[in-house]
PDB file of C-alpha atoms in Angstrom:
ATOM      1  CA  GLN A 183     -33.943 -85.256-128.591  1.00  0.00           C
ATOM      2  CA  PHE A 184     -32.736 -88.103-126.358  1.00  0.00           C
ATOM      3  CA  LEU A 185     -35.093 -87.128-123.518  1.00  0.00           C
ATOM      4  CA  ALA A 186     -37.968 -86.868-125.977  1.00  0.00           C
ATOM      5  CA  ARG A 187     -37.608 -90.615-126.576  1.00  0.00           C
ATOM      6  CA  HIS A 188     -36.393 -91.832-123.177  1.00  0.00           C
ATOM      7  CA  PRO A 189     -37.367 -91.303-119.517  1.00  0.00           C
ATOM      8  CA  TRP A 190     -35.244 -88.738-117.674  1.00  0.00           C
ATOM      9  CA  TRP A 191     -33.440 -91.339-115.584  1.00  0.00           C
ATOM     10  CA  GLU A 192     -31.915 -92.883-118.714  1.00  0.00           C
ATOM     11  CA  LEU A 193     -29.957 -89.713-119.523  1.00  0.00           C
ATOM     12  CA  PRO A 194     -26.633 -91.115-118.207  1.00  0.00           C
ATOM     13  CA  SER A 195     -26.888 -93.992-120.695  1.00  0.00           C
ATOM     14  CA  LEU A 196     -26.452 -91.492-123.534  1.00  0.00           C
ATOM     15  CA  TYR A 197     -22.835 -91.140-122.403  1.00  0.00           C
ATOM     16  CA  PHE A 198     -22.250 -94.427-120.550  1.00  0.00           C
ATOM     17  CA  ASP A 199     -23.522 -97.066-122.985  1.00  0.00           C
ATOM     18  CA  PRO A 200     -20.468 -97.246-125.289  1.00  0.00           C
ATOM     19  CA  TYR A 201     -18.338 -98.236-122.286  1.00  0.00           C
ATOM     20  CA  LEU A 202     -20.539-100.553-120.233  1.00  0.00           C
ATOM     21  CA  ASP A 203     -20.070-103.733-122.261  1.00  0.00           C
ATOM     22  CA  LYS A 204     -16.361-103.579-121.470  1.00  0.00           C
ATOM     23  CA  PHE A 205     -17.273-104.769-117.962  1.00  0.00           C
ATOM     24  CA  THR A 206     -17.928-108.510-118.212  1.00  0.00           C
ATOM     25  CA  ASP A 207     -17.533-109.539-114.550  1.00  0.00           C
ATOM     26  CA  GLU A 208     -19.300-107.295-112.067  1.00  0.00           C
ATOM     27  CA  TYR A 209     -16.702-108.019-109.384  1.00  0.00           C
ATOM     28  CA  ARG A 210     -13.674-107.271-111.593  1.00  0.00           C
ATOM     29  CA  PRO A 211     -13.822-103.606-112.650  1.00  0.00           C
ATOM     30  CA  PHE A 212     -10.154-103.465-113.587  1.00  0.00           C
ATOM     31  CA  ASP A 213     -10.584-106.021-116.381  1.00  0.00           C
ATOM     32  CA  ALA A 214     -12.485-103.459-118.476  1.00  0.00           C
ATOM     33  CA  GLY A 215      -9.325-101.716-119.659  1.00  0.00           C
ATOM     34  CA  LEU A 216     -10.494 -98.358-118.309  1.00  0.00           C
ATOM     35  CA  ASN A 217      -8.294 -98.109-115.230  1.00  0.00           C
ATOM     36  CA  HIS A 218      -7.030 -94.656-116.207  1.00  0.00           C
ATOM     37  CA  LEU A 219     -10.556 -93.342-115.589  1.00  0.00           C
ATOM     38  CA  ASP A 220     -10.158 -93.945-111.867  1.00  0.00           C
ATOM     39  CA  HIS A 221      -7.913 -90.881-111.897  1.00  0.00           C
ATOM     40  CA  VAL A 222     -10.429 -88.756-113.824  1.00  0.00           C
ATOM     41  CA  ALA A 223     -13.325 -86.973-112.123  1.00  0.00           C
ATOM     42  CA  MET A 224     -16.721 -87.876-113.562  1.00  0.00           C
ATOM     43  CA  ASP A 225     -17.681 -84.282-114.273  1.00  0.00           C
ATOM     44  CA  GLN A 226     -14.423 -83.780-116.168  1.00  0.00           C
ATOM     45  CA  TRP A 227     -14.998 -86.982-118.147  1.00  0.00           C
ATOM     46  CA  LEU A 228     -18.495 -85.837-119.099  1.00  0.00           C
ATOM     47  CA  LYS A 229     -17.075 -82.559-120.355  1.00  0.00           C
ATOM     48  CA  GLN A 230     -14.803 -84.617-122.595  1.00  0.00           C
ATOM     49  CA  GLN A 231     -17.946 -86.347-123.917  1.00  0.00           C
ATOM     50  CA  ASP A 232     -19.427 -82.917-124.791  1.00  0.00           C
ATOM     51  CA  ALA A 233     -22.156 -83.219-122.155  1.00  0.00           C
ATOM     52  CA  SER A 234     -24.046 -80.034-121.346  1.00  0.00           C
ATOM     53  CA  SER A 235     -23.624 -78.311-118.002  1.00  0.00           C
ATOM     54  CA  SER A 236     -27.155 -79.384-117.035  1.00  0.00           C
ATOM     55  CA  ALA A 237     -26.406 -83.018-117.879  1.00  0.00           C
ATOM     56  CA  ILE A 238     -23.181 -82.876-115.880  1.00  0.00           C
ATOM     57  CA  ARG A 239     -24.985 -81.379-112.894  1.00  0.00           C
ATOM     58  CA  TYR A 240     -27.639 -84.105-112.999  1.00  0.00           C
ATOM     59  CA  ILE A 241     -25.369 -87.092-113.653  1.00  0.00           C
ATOM     60  CA  ALA A 242     -22.081 -86.469-111.983  1.00  0.00           C
ATOM     61  CA  GLY A 243     -21.771 -84.417-108.899  1.00  0.00           C
ATOM     62  CA  THR A 244     -18.167 -83.406-108.376  1.00  0.00           C
ATOM     63  CA  GLY A 245     -15.005 -85.109-107.236  1.00  0.00           C
ATOM     64  CA  VAL A 246     -15.944 -88.739-107.914  1.00  0.00           C
ATOM     65  CA  SER A 247     -14.080 -91.363-109.916  1.00  0.00           C
ATOM     66  CA  ALA A 248     -15.347 -91.780-113.481  1.00  0.00           C
ATOM     67  CA  LEU A 249     -14.391 -95.456-113.370  1.00  0.00           C
ATOM     68  CA  HIS A 250     -16.415 -95.998-110.202  1.00  0.00           C
ATOM     69  CA  VAL A 251     -19.534 -94.413-111.711  1.00  0.00           C
ATOM     70  CA  LEU A 252     -19.232 -96.372-114.964  1.00  0.00           C
ATOM     71  CA  TRP A 253     -18.636 -99.606-113.067  1.00  0.00           C
ATOM     72  CA  HIS A 254     -21.807 -99.116-111.027  1.00  0.00           C
ATOM     73  CA  ALA A 255     -23.792 -98.498-114.198  1.00  0.00           C
ATOM     74  CA  ALA A 256     -22.260-101.628-115.743  1.00  0.00           C
ATOM     75  CA  ILE A 257     -23.235-103.724-112.714  1.00  0.00           C
ATOM     76  CA  LEU A 258     -26.849-102.671-113.150  1.00  0.00           C
ATOM     77  CA  LYS A 259     -26.736-103.507-116.843  1.00  0.00           C
ATOM     78  CA  LEU A 260     -25.261-106.939-116.106  1.00  0.00           C
ATOM     79  CA  ARG A 261     -28.081-107.528-113.616  1.00  0.00           C
ATOM     80  CA  LYS A 262     -30.640-106.186-116.119  1.00  0.00           C
ATOM     81  CA  VAL A 263     -31.677-103.470-113.670  1.00  0.00           C
ATOM     82  CA  PRO A 264     -32.485 -99.914-114.865  1.00  0.00           C
ATOM     83  CA  LEU A 265     -30.214 -97.079-113.759  1.00  0.00           C
ATOM     84  CA  PHE A 266     -33.182 -95.748-111.792  1.00  0.00           C
ATOM     85  CA  PRO A 267     -35.583 -98.639-111.156  1.00  0.00           C
ATOM     86  CA  PRO A 268     -39.139 -97.347-111.673  1.00  0.00           C
ATOM     87  CA  LYS A 269     -40.580-100.245-109.665  1.00  0.00           C
ATOM     88  CA  VAL A 270     -39.523-100.869-106.087  1.00  0.00           C
ATOM     89  CA  PHE A 271     -41.043-103.148-103.495  1.00  0.00           C
ATOM     90  CA  ARG A 272     -41.553-103.384 -99.767  1.00  0.00           C
ATOM     91  CA  LEU A 273     -42.868-105.987 -97.382  1.00  0.00           C
ATOM     92  CA  LYS A 274     -46.496-105.803 -96.353  1.00  0.00           C
ATOM     93  CA  GLY A 275     -46.583-104.381 -92.868  1.00  0.00           C
ATOM     94  CA  GLY A 276     -43.194-102.709 -93.322  1.00  0.00           C
ATOM     95  CA  ASN A 277     -39.644-103.876 -94.003  1.00  0.00           C
ATOM     96  CA  GLN A 278     -39.020-104.092 -90.265  1.00  0.00           C
ATOM     97  CA  GLY A 279     -40.855-107.404 -90.518  1.00  0.00           C
ATOM     98  CA  MET A 280     -37.811-108.978 -92.145  1.00  0.00           C
ATOM     99  CA  THR A 281     -35.408-108.196 -89.306  1.00  0.00           C
ATOM    100  CA  ASP A 282     -38.102-109.084 -86.772  1.00  0.00           C
ATOM    101  CA  ALA A 283     -38.402-112.502 -88.437  1.00  0.00           C
ATOM    102  CA  PHE A 284     -34.634-113.011 -88.280  1.00  0.00           C
ATOM    103  CA  ALA A 285     -34.589-112.045 -84.604  1.00  0.00           C
ATOM    104  CA  SER A 286     -37.464-114.404 -83.854  1.00  0.00           C
ATOM    105  CA  ARG A 287     -35.660-117.336 -85.472  1.00  0.00           C
ATOM    106  CA  LEU A 288     -32.363-116.550 -83.743  1.00  0.00           C
ATOM    107  CA  GLY A 289     -33.929-116.080 -80.320  1.00  0.00           C
ATOM    108  CA  ASP A 290     -31.543-115.294 -77.458  1.00  0.00           C
ATOM    109  CA  ARG A 291     -28.545-115.530 -79.782  1.00  0.00           C
ATOM    110  CA  VAL A 292     -29.305-111.900 -80.672  1.00  0.00           C
ATOM    111  CA  ARG A 293     -27.750-109.771 -77.949  1.00  0.00           C
ATOM    112  CA  LEU A 294     -28.576-106.084 -78.010  1.00  0.00           C
ATOM    113  CA  GLU A 295     -26.911-103.136 -76.277  1.00  0.00           C
ATOM    114  CA  ARG A 296     -23.528-104.838 -76.089  1.00  0.00           C
ATOM    115  CA  PRO A 297     -21.141-102.505 -77.949  1.00  0.00           C
ATOM    116  CA  ILE A 298     -17.891-104.002 -79.208  1.00  0.00           C
ATOM    117  CA  THR A 299     -14.816-102.451 -77.574  1.00  0.00           C
ATOM    118  CA  GLY A 300     -12.007-104.503 -79.100  1.00  0.00           C
ATOM    119  CA  ILE A 301     -11.130-107.242 -81.579  1.00  0.00           C
ATOM    120  CA  GLU A 302      -8.269-109.717 -81.220  1.00  0.00           C
ATOM    121  CA  HIS A 303      -7.472-112.305 -83.860  1.00  0.00           C
ATOM    122  CA  SER A 304      -5.004-115.091 -84.559  1.00  0.00           C
ATOM    123  CA  PRO A 305      -4.606-117.879 -87.134  1.00  0.00           C
ATOM    124  CA  SER A 306      -6.783-120.123 -84.956  1.00  0.00           C
ATOM    125  CA  GLY A 307      -9.646-117.859 -83.870  1.00  0.00           C
ATOM    126  CA  VAL A 308     -10.954-114.498 -82.699  1.00  0.00           C
ATOM    127  CA  ARG A 309     -11.761-112.869 -79.387  1.00  0.00           C
ATOM    128  CA  ILE A 310     -14.233-110.010 -79.060  1.00  0.00           C
ATOM    129  CA  ARG A 311     -14.294-107.603 -76.152  1.00  0.00           C
ATOM    130  CA  TYR A 312     -17.634-105.964 -75.473  1.00  0.00           C
ATOM    131  CA  ARG A 313     -19.473-104.054 -72.774  1.00  0.00           C
ATOM    132  CA  GLU A 314     -22.599-105.363 -71.078  1.00  0.00           C
ATOM    133  CA  SER A 315     -24.346-103.368 -68.350  1.00  0.00           C
ATOM    134  CA  GLY A 316     -21.139-101.426 -67.785  1.00  0.00           C
ATOM    135  CA  GLU A 317     -19.019-104.568 -67.396  1.00  0.00           C
ATOM    136  CA  GLU A 318     -16.270-105.594 -69.822  1.00  0.00           C
ATOM    137  CA  LYS A 319     -16.710-109.120 -71.176  1.00  0.00           C
ATOM    138  CA  THR A 320     -15.155-111.303 -73.869  1.00  0.00           C
ATOM    139  CA  MET A 321     -16.387-113.854 -76.366  1.00  0.00           C
ATOM    140  CA  GLU A 322     -14.319-116.285 -78.429  1.00  0.00           C
ATOM    141  CA  ALA A 323     -15.149-117.875 -81.778  1.00  0.00           C
ATOM    142  CA  GLU A 324     -13.590-119.497 -84.808  1.00  0.00           C
ATOM    143  CA  TYR A 325     -14.645-116.641 -87.109  1.00  0.00           C
ATOM    144  CA  LEU A 326     -15.935-113.086 -86.873  1.00  0.00           C
ATOM    145  CA  VAL A 327     -18.213-111.441 -89.437  1.00  0.00           C
ATOM    146  CA  CYS A 328     -18.153-107.653 -88.984  1.00  0.00           C
ATOM    147  CA  CYS A 329     -21.519-106.221 -90.038  1.00  0.00           C
ATOM    148  CA  MET A 330     -21.126-102.788 -88.477  1.00  0.00           C
ATOM    149  CA  SER A 331     -20.389 -99.799 -90.672  1.00  0.00           C
ATOM    150  CA  ALA A 332     -16.788 -99.016 -91.513  1.00  0.00           C
ATOM    151  CA  VAL A 333     -17.297 -95.714 -89.666  1.00  0.00           C
ATOM    152  CA  MET A 334     -17.633 -97.626 -86.390  1.00  0.00           C
ATOM    153  CA  LEU A 335     -15.184-100.382 -87.313  1.00  0.00           C
ATOM    154  CA  ARG A 336     -12.415 -97.836 -87.845  1.00  0.00           C
ATOM    155  CA  GLN A 337     -12.866 -96.674 -84.231  1.00  0.00           C
ATOM    156  CA  ILE A 338     -12.489-100.107 -82.620  1.00  0.00           C
ATOM    157  CA  PRO A 339      -9.006-101.262 -81.500  1.00  0.00           C
ATOM    158  CA  VAL A 340      -7.848-104.336 -83.426  1.00  0.00           C
ATOM    159  CA  HIS A 341      -4.906-106.528 -82.417  1.00  0.00           C
ATOM    160  CA  PRO A 342      -2.835-107.326 -84.354  1.00  0.00           C
ATOM    161  CA  ALA A 343      -3.549-104.137 -86.280  1.00  0.00           C
ATOM    162  CA  TRP A 344      -4.930-104.213 -89.800  1.00  0.00           C
ATOM    163  CA  PRO A 345      -2.327-104.271 -92.566  1.00  0.00           C
ATOM    164  CA  GLU A 346      -1.845-100.830 -94.090  1.00  0.00           C
ATOM    165  CA  SER A 347      -3.968-101.518 -97.188  1.00  0.00           C
ATOM    166  CA  LYS A 348      -6.894-102.716 -95.054  1.00  0.00           C
ATOM    167  CA  ARG A 349      -6.497 -99.879 -92.572  1.00  0.00           C
ATOM    168  CA  TYR A 350      -6.601 -97.353 -95.399  1.00  0.00           C
ATOM    169  CA  ALA A 351      -9.696 -98.931 -96.963  1.00  0.00           C
ATOM    170  CA  ILE A 352     -11.660 -99.104 -93.704  1.00  0.00           C
ATOM    171  CA  GLY A 353     -10.575 -95.613 -92.710  1.00  0.00           C
ATOM    172  CA  THR A 354     -11.254 -93.983 -96.070  1.00  0.00           C
ATOM    173  CA  VAL A 355     -14.439 -95.446 -97.561  1.00  0.00           C
ATOM    174  CA  PRO A 356     -16.850 -92.483 -97.799  1.00  0.00           C
ATOM    175  CA  TYR A 357     -20.396 -92.517 -96.453  1.00  0.00           C
ATOM    176  CA  TYR A 358     -23.337 -90.195 -96.308  1.00  0.00           C
ATOM    177  CA  THR A 359     -25.763 -89.838 -93.435  1.00  0.00           C
ATOM    178  CA  ALA A 360     -29.384 -88.798 -93.639  1.00  0.00           C
ATOM    179  CA  SER A 361     -32.592 -88.148 -91.768  1.00  0.00           C
ATOM    180  CA  ARG A 362     -36.139 -89.325 -92.426  1.00  0.00           C
ATOM    181  CA  PRO A 363     -38.828 -86.611 -92.318  1.00  0.00           C
ATOM    182  CA  PHE A 364     -42.393 -87.877 -92.465  1.00  0.00           C
ATOM    183  CA  PHE A 365     -45.671 -86.029 -92.698  1.00  0.00           C
ATOM    184  CA  GLN A 366     -49.084 -87.167 -91.516  1.00  0.00           C
ATOM    185  CA  SER A 367     -52.007 -85.408 -93.167  1.00  0.00           C
ATOM    186  CA  ARG A 368     -55.724 -85.342 -92.409  1.00  0.00           C
ATOM    187  CA  SER A 369     -56.438 -86.621 -95.911  1.00  0.00           C
ATOM    188  CA  ARG A 370     -54.638 -87.879 -98.981  1.00  0.00           C
ATOM    189  CA  PHE A 371     -54.853 -84.367-100.296  1.00  0.00           C
ATOM    190  CA  TRP A 372     -52.743 -85.040-103.379  1.00  0.00           C
ATOM    191  CA  GLU A 373     -55.524 -87.222-104.762  1.00  0.00           C
ATOM    192  CA  LYS A 374     -57.974 -84.321-104.509  1.00  0.00           C
ATOM    193  CA  ASP A 375     -55.445 -82.023-106.174  1.00  0.00           C
ATOM    194  CA  GLY A 376     -54.608 -84.532-108.898  1.00  0.00           C
ATOM    195  CA  VAL A 377     -50.908 -84.047-108.124  1.00  0.00           C
ATOM    196  CA  SER A 378     -48.385 -86.817-107.552  1.00  0.00           C
ATOM    197  CA  PRO A 379     -46.768 -86.463-104.109  1.00  0.00           C
ATOM    198  CA  ASN A 380     -43.680 -88.365-105.305  1.00  0.00           C
ATOM    199  CA  ILE A 381     -41.376 -85.395-105.791  1.00  0.00           C
ATOM    200  CA  GLU A 382     -37.641 -84.721-105.946  1.00  0.00           C
ATOM    201  CA  PHE A 383     -36.723 -81.413-104.301  1.00  0.00           C
ATOM    202  CA  ASN A 384     -32.930 -81.764-103.989  1.00  0.00           C
ATOM    203  CA  GLU A 385     -32.981 -79.400-101.018  1.00  0.00           C
ATOM    204  CA  HIS A 386     -31.006 -79.999 -97.827  1.00  0.00           C
ATOM    205  CA  ALA A 387     -34.172 -80.108 -95.733  1.00  0.00           C
ATOM    206  CA  LEU A 388     -36.050 -82.297 -98.219  1.00  0.00           C
ATOM    207  CA  ASN A 389     -34.298 -84.334-100.892  1.00  0.00           C
ATOM    208  CA  HIS A 390     -37.222 -86.390-102.174  1.00  0.00           C
ATOM    209  CA  ILE A 391     -40.583 -87.587-100.900  1.00  0.00           C
ATOM    210  CA  TRP A 392     -43.064 -90.358-101.648  1.00  0.00           C
ATOM    211  CA  ARG A 393     -46.452 -91.623-100.498  1.00  0.00           C
ATOM    212  CA  MET A 394     -46.669 -94.538 -98.096  1.00  0.00           C
ATOM    213  CA  ALA A 395     -49.164 -96.722 -96.240  1.00  0.00           C
ATOM    214  CA  ASP A 396     -51.767 -96.832 -99.003  1.00  0.00           C
ATOM    215  CA  ASP A 397     -52.677-100.298 -97.742  1.00  0.00           C
ATOM    216  CA  VAL A 398     -53.703 -98.932 -94.320  1.00  0.00           C
ATOM    217  CA  ASP A 399     -57.461 -98.491 -93.876  1.00  0.00           C
ATOM    218  CA  THR A 400     -57.588 -94.796 -93.017  1.00  0.00           C
ATOM    219  CA  GLN A 401     -58.559 -91.494 -94.578  1.00  0.00           C
ATOM    220  CA  ARG A 402     -55.305 -89.946 -93.399  1.00  0.00           C
ATOM    221  CA  GLY A 403     -52.227 -89.709 -95.577  1.00  0.00           C
ATOM    222  CA  LEU A 404     -48.569 -90.458 -94.931  1.00  0.00           C
ATOM    223  CA  LEU A 405     -45.627 -89.008 -96.836  1.00  0.00           C
ATOM    224  CA  VAL A 406     -42.094 -90.237 -96.157  1.00  0.00           C
ATOM    225  CA  SER A 407     -38.952 -88.498 -97.314  1.00  0.00           C
ATOM    226  CA  THR A 408     -35.185 -88.275 -97.111  1.00  0.00           C
ATOM    227  CA  ALA A 409     -33.222 -85.211 -96.044  1.00  0.00           C
ATOM    228  CA  ASP A 410     -29.766 -84.239 -94.884  1.00  0.00           C
ATOM    229  CA  ALA A 411     -28.693 -84.900 -91.319  1.00  0.00           C
ATOM    230  CA  LEU A 412     -29.903 -82.550 -88.573  1.00  0.00           C
ATOM    231  CA  THR A 413     -33.023 -81.570 -90.517  1.00  0.00           C
ATOM    232  CA  THR A 414     -36.037 -80.534 -88.438  1.00  0.00           C
ATOM    233  CA  GLY A 415     -39.669 -81.318 -89.141  1.00  0.00           C
ATOM    234  CA  GLU A 416     -40.393 -77.608 -89.394  1.00  0.00           C
ATOM    235  CA  ALA A 417     -37.698 -77.078 -92.037  1.00  0.00           C
ATOM    236  CA  ALA A 418     -38.801 -80.107 -94.045  1.00  0.00           C
ATOM    237  CA  LEU A 419     -42.446 -79.026 -94.033  1.00  0.00           C
ATOM    238  CA  LYS A 420     -41.523 -75.475 -95.001  1.00  0.00           C
ATOM    239  CA  THR A 421     -39.634 -76.831 -98.012  1.00  0.00           C
ATOM    240  CA  PHE A 422     -42.543 -79.038 -99.031  1.00  0.00           C
ATOM    241  CA  ARG A 423     -45.009 -76.167 -98.862  1.00  0.00           C
ATOM    242  CA  ARG A 424     -42.721 -73.937-100.885  1.00  0.00           C
ATOM    243  CA  TYR A 425     -42.802 -76.322-103.842  1.00  0.00           C
ATOM    244  CA  TYR A 426     -46.029 -78.314-103.648  1.00  0.00           C
ATOM    245  CA  ALA A 427     -48.305 -77.217-106.505  1.00  0.00           C
ATOM    246  CA  GLY A 428     -51.677 -78.296-105.083  1.00  0.00           C
ATOM    247  CA  LYS A 429     -54.122 -76.273-102.971  1.00  0.00           C
ATOM    248  CA  SER A 430     -55.533 -78.867-100.565  1.00  0.00           C
ATOM    249  CA  GLU A 431     -52.499 -79.668 -98.407  1.00  0.00           C
ATOM    250  CA  ASP A 432     -53.581 -80.460 -94.839  1.00  0.00           C
ATOM    251  CA  ILE A 433     -50.467 -81.846 -93.129  1.00  0.00           C
ATOM    252  CA  GLU A 434     -51.021 -81.962 -89.381  1.00  0.00           C
ATOM    253  CA  VAL A 435     -47.815 -83.604 -88.095  1.00  0.00           C
ATOM    254  CA  ALA A 436     -44.220 -83.246 -89.313  1.00  0.00           C
ATOM    255  CA  LEU A 437     -41.583 -85.334 -87.538  1.00  0.00           C
ATOM    256  CA  VAL A 438     -38.020 -86.417 -88.293  1.00  0.00           C
ATOM    257  CA  HIS A 439     -36.006 -89.494 -87.408  1.00  0.00           C
ATOM    258  CA  ASP A 440     -32.359 -88.414 -87.585  1.00  0.00           C
ATOM    259  CA  TRP A 441     -29.951 -91.336 -87.939  1.00  0.00           C
ATOM    260  CA  SER A 442     -26.929 -89.054 -87.643  1.00  0.00           C
ATOM    261  CA  ARG A 443     -27.513 -88.777 -83.892  1.00  0.00           C
ATOM    262  CA  ASP A 444     -26.755 -92.467 -83.307  1.00  0.00           C
ATOM    263  CA  PRO A 445     -23.117 -93.379 -84.060  1.00  0.00           C
ATOM    264  CA  TRP A 446     -23.960 -97.046 -84.648  1.00  0.00           C
ATOM    265  CA  VAL A 447     -26.444 -96.304 -87.429  1.00  0.00           C
ATOM    266  CA  MET A 448     -25.373 -92.867 -88.665  1.00  0.00           C
ATOM    267  CA  ALA A 449     -23.517 -94.227 -91.712  1.00  0.00           C
ATOM    268  CA  CYS A 450     -25.980 -94.996 -94.476  1.00  0.00           C
ATOM    269  CA  GLU A 451     -24.797 -96.190 -97.883  1.00  0.00           C
ATOM    270  CA  THR A 452     -21.344 -95.453 -99.217  1.00  0.00           C
ATOM    271  CA  LEU A 453     -20.684 -92.748-101.780  1.00  0.00           C
ATOM    272  CA  ASN A 454     -18.805 -93.015-105.051  1.00  0.00           C
ATOM    273  CA  TYR A 455     -15.091 -92.893-104.323  1.00  0.00           C
ATOM    274  CA  PRO A 456     -12.923 -89.851-105.088  1.00  0.00           C
ATOM    275  CA  PRO A 457     -10.598 -90.121-108.101  1.00  0.00           C
ATOM    276  CA  GLY A 458      -7.748 -92.558-107.501  1.00  0.00           C
ATOM    277  CA  ASN A 459      -9.409 -94.396-104.622  1.00  0.00           C
ATOM    278  CA  LEU A 460     -11.130 -97.277-106.386  1.00  0.00           C
ATOM    279  CA  THR A 461      -7.777 -98.899-107.118  1.00  0.00           C
ATOM    280  CA  ARG A 462      -6.873 -98.568-103.426  1.00  0.00           C
ATOM    281  CA  LEU A 463     -10.196 -99.639-101.919  1.00  0.00           C
ATOM    282  CA  TRP A 464     -11.313-102.436-104.229  1.00  0.00           C
ATOM    283  CA  PRO A 465     -11.308-105.314-103.542  1.00  0.00           C
ATOM    284  CA  VAL A 466      -9.245-104.970-100.341  1.00  0.00           C
ATOM    285  CA  LEU A 467     -12.153-103.302 -98.536  1.00  0.00           C
ATOM    286  CA  VAL A 468     -14.389-106.370 -98.821  1.00  0.00           C
ATOM    287  CA  GLU A 469     -11.806-109.155 -98.637  1.00  0.00           C
ATOM    288  CA  PRO A 470     -11.540-111.182 -95.409  1.00  0.00           C
ATOM    289  CA  HIS A 471      -8.516-110.706 -93.202  1.00  0.00           C
ATOM    290  CA  GLY A 472      -7.600-114.017 -91.657  1.00  0.00           C
ATOM    291  CA  ARG A 473     -10.648-115.199 -89.732  1.00  0.00           C
ATOM    292  CA  ILE A 474     -12.390-111.827 -89.902  1.00  0.00           C
ATOM    293  CA  HIS A 475     -14.966-111.358 -92.657  1.00  0.00           C
ATOM    294  CA  PHE A 476     -16.979-108.292 -93.630  1.00  0.00           C
ATOM    295  CA  ALA A 477     -20.620-107.770 -94.565  1.00  0.00           C
ATOM    296  CA  GLY A 478     -22.873-104.767 -94.934  1.00  0.00           C
ATOM    297  CA  ALA A 479     -23.920-102.148 -97.452  1.00  0.00           C
ATOM    298  CA  TYR A 480     -20.290-101.042 -97.868  1.00  0.00           C
ATOM    299  CA  ALA A 481     -18.932-104.566 -98.362  1.00  0.00           C
ATOM    300  CA  ASP A 482     -20.172-105.313-101.866  1.00  0.00           C
ATOM    301  CA  ASN A 483     -19.666-103.939-105.342  1.00  0.00           C
ATOM    302  CA  LEU A 484     -22.932-101.974-105.497  1.00  0.00           C
ATOM    303  CA  ASN A 485     -23.887 -99.982-102.428  1.00  0.00           C
ATOM    304  CA  TRP A 486     -27.628-100.631-102.537  1.00  0.00           C
ATOM    305  CA  GLY A 487     -28.580-101.200 -98.909  1.00  0.00           C
ATOM    306  CA  MET A 488     -30.265-104.537 -98.297  1.00  0.00           C
ATOM    307  CA  GLU A 489     -29.053-106.033-101.576  1.00  0.00           C
ATOM    308  CA  ALA A 490     -25.420-105.248-100.801  1.00  0.00           C
ATOM    309  CA  ALA A 491     -25.775-106.427 -97.209  1.00  0.00           C
ATOM    310  CA  THR A 492     -27.392-109.700 -98.291  1.00  0.00           C
ATOM    311  CA  ARG A 493     -24.881-110.377-101.063  1.00  0.00           C
ATOM    312  CA  SER A 494     -21.902-109.694 -98.815  1.00  0.00           C
ATOM    313  CA  ALA A 495     -23.367-111.800 -95.997  1.00  0.00           C
ATOM    314  CA  ASN A 496     -23.920-114.735 -98.355  1.00  0.00           C
ATOM    315  CA  ARG A 497     -20.370-114.350 -99.642  1.00  0.00           C
ATOM    316  CA  ALA A 498     -18.950-114.369 -96.109  1.00  0.00           C
ATOM    317  CA  ALA A 499     -21.029-117.400 -95.129  1.00  0.00           C
ATOM    318  CA  ALA A 500     -19.950-119.329 -98.224  1.00  0.00           C
ATOM    319  CA  ARG A 501     -16.293-118.470 -97.636  1.00  0.00           C
ATOM    320  CA  ILE A 502     -16.417-119.577 -94.000  1.00  0.00           C
ATOM    321  CA  GLU A 503     -18.207-122.795 -94.941  1.00  0.00           C
ATOM    322  CA  SER A 504     -15.552-123.559 -97.547  1.00  0.00           C
ATOM    323  CA  GLU A 505     -12.805-123.082 -94.954  1.00  0.00           C
ATOM    324  CA  SER A 506     -14.469-125.096 -92.195  1.00  0.00           C
TER     325      SER A 506
END
């Protein structure tokens, strides 16, 4: 009956809504009086709410903190954002235009292909060791803002070492990695078939797919998707053809960009934490340590890519400005 009156993506609210108003500050999850739920798995909690096995499979996954999931839902409610936003946006010409604009404004202050090899810090400043053209170099500054993923940060020597709570948070925060299959077709065949190409498959080789580049003046079509790491174009296309209901499919190219093959970009967004870990990771994961600050998709309360990165970067900038 609920799904007869609501879109499918609102199903979690059937179980979540009675608890969400307990969260009044999106950065203070432990003020909601639900701390015991950090030690309860979400699927187990849903069973206690008499959710069906299908609802549990759709909503929960396994082995994640019920408190973490409820907190994320509460953040969206506080921001007046749907659990699954039906409208999303991109920049004309592609989102790469945003980072290109930043790089253009910053000029030669952006230095590429200089991997960090060590971090030293003191009460008065920081020193970074990095490699340039095979040569070890150093750079000193008053502050450091780490914007790399925690997966890479945990591999870089830091002196003095992180305190135990920070070391645990950086070393434990869970990530997923993914690949990006994309299909070029001779036509926008889905229009001829009268079938939406925006499909969720939930298969390893093809998780979900959507149409792109409608603003490009061409008869060809472009479909972009997400898949697990190490997916091949052949496997992704085979999955698409197994499920696509239309008869006019004319895909001519299937390629994959696999982020998992590059250690500096392999970590995508963070996952919900296992039971018991929210109390250990929040807020220590995102808090500055001395003159070292942290920004990125993992360094905010909601792990939504650019939003989390922007929010955490603004927070770091404001904190540094207040200390300067």
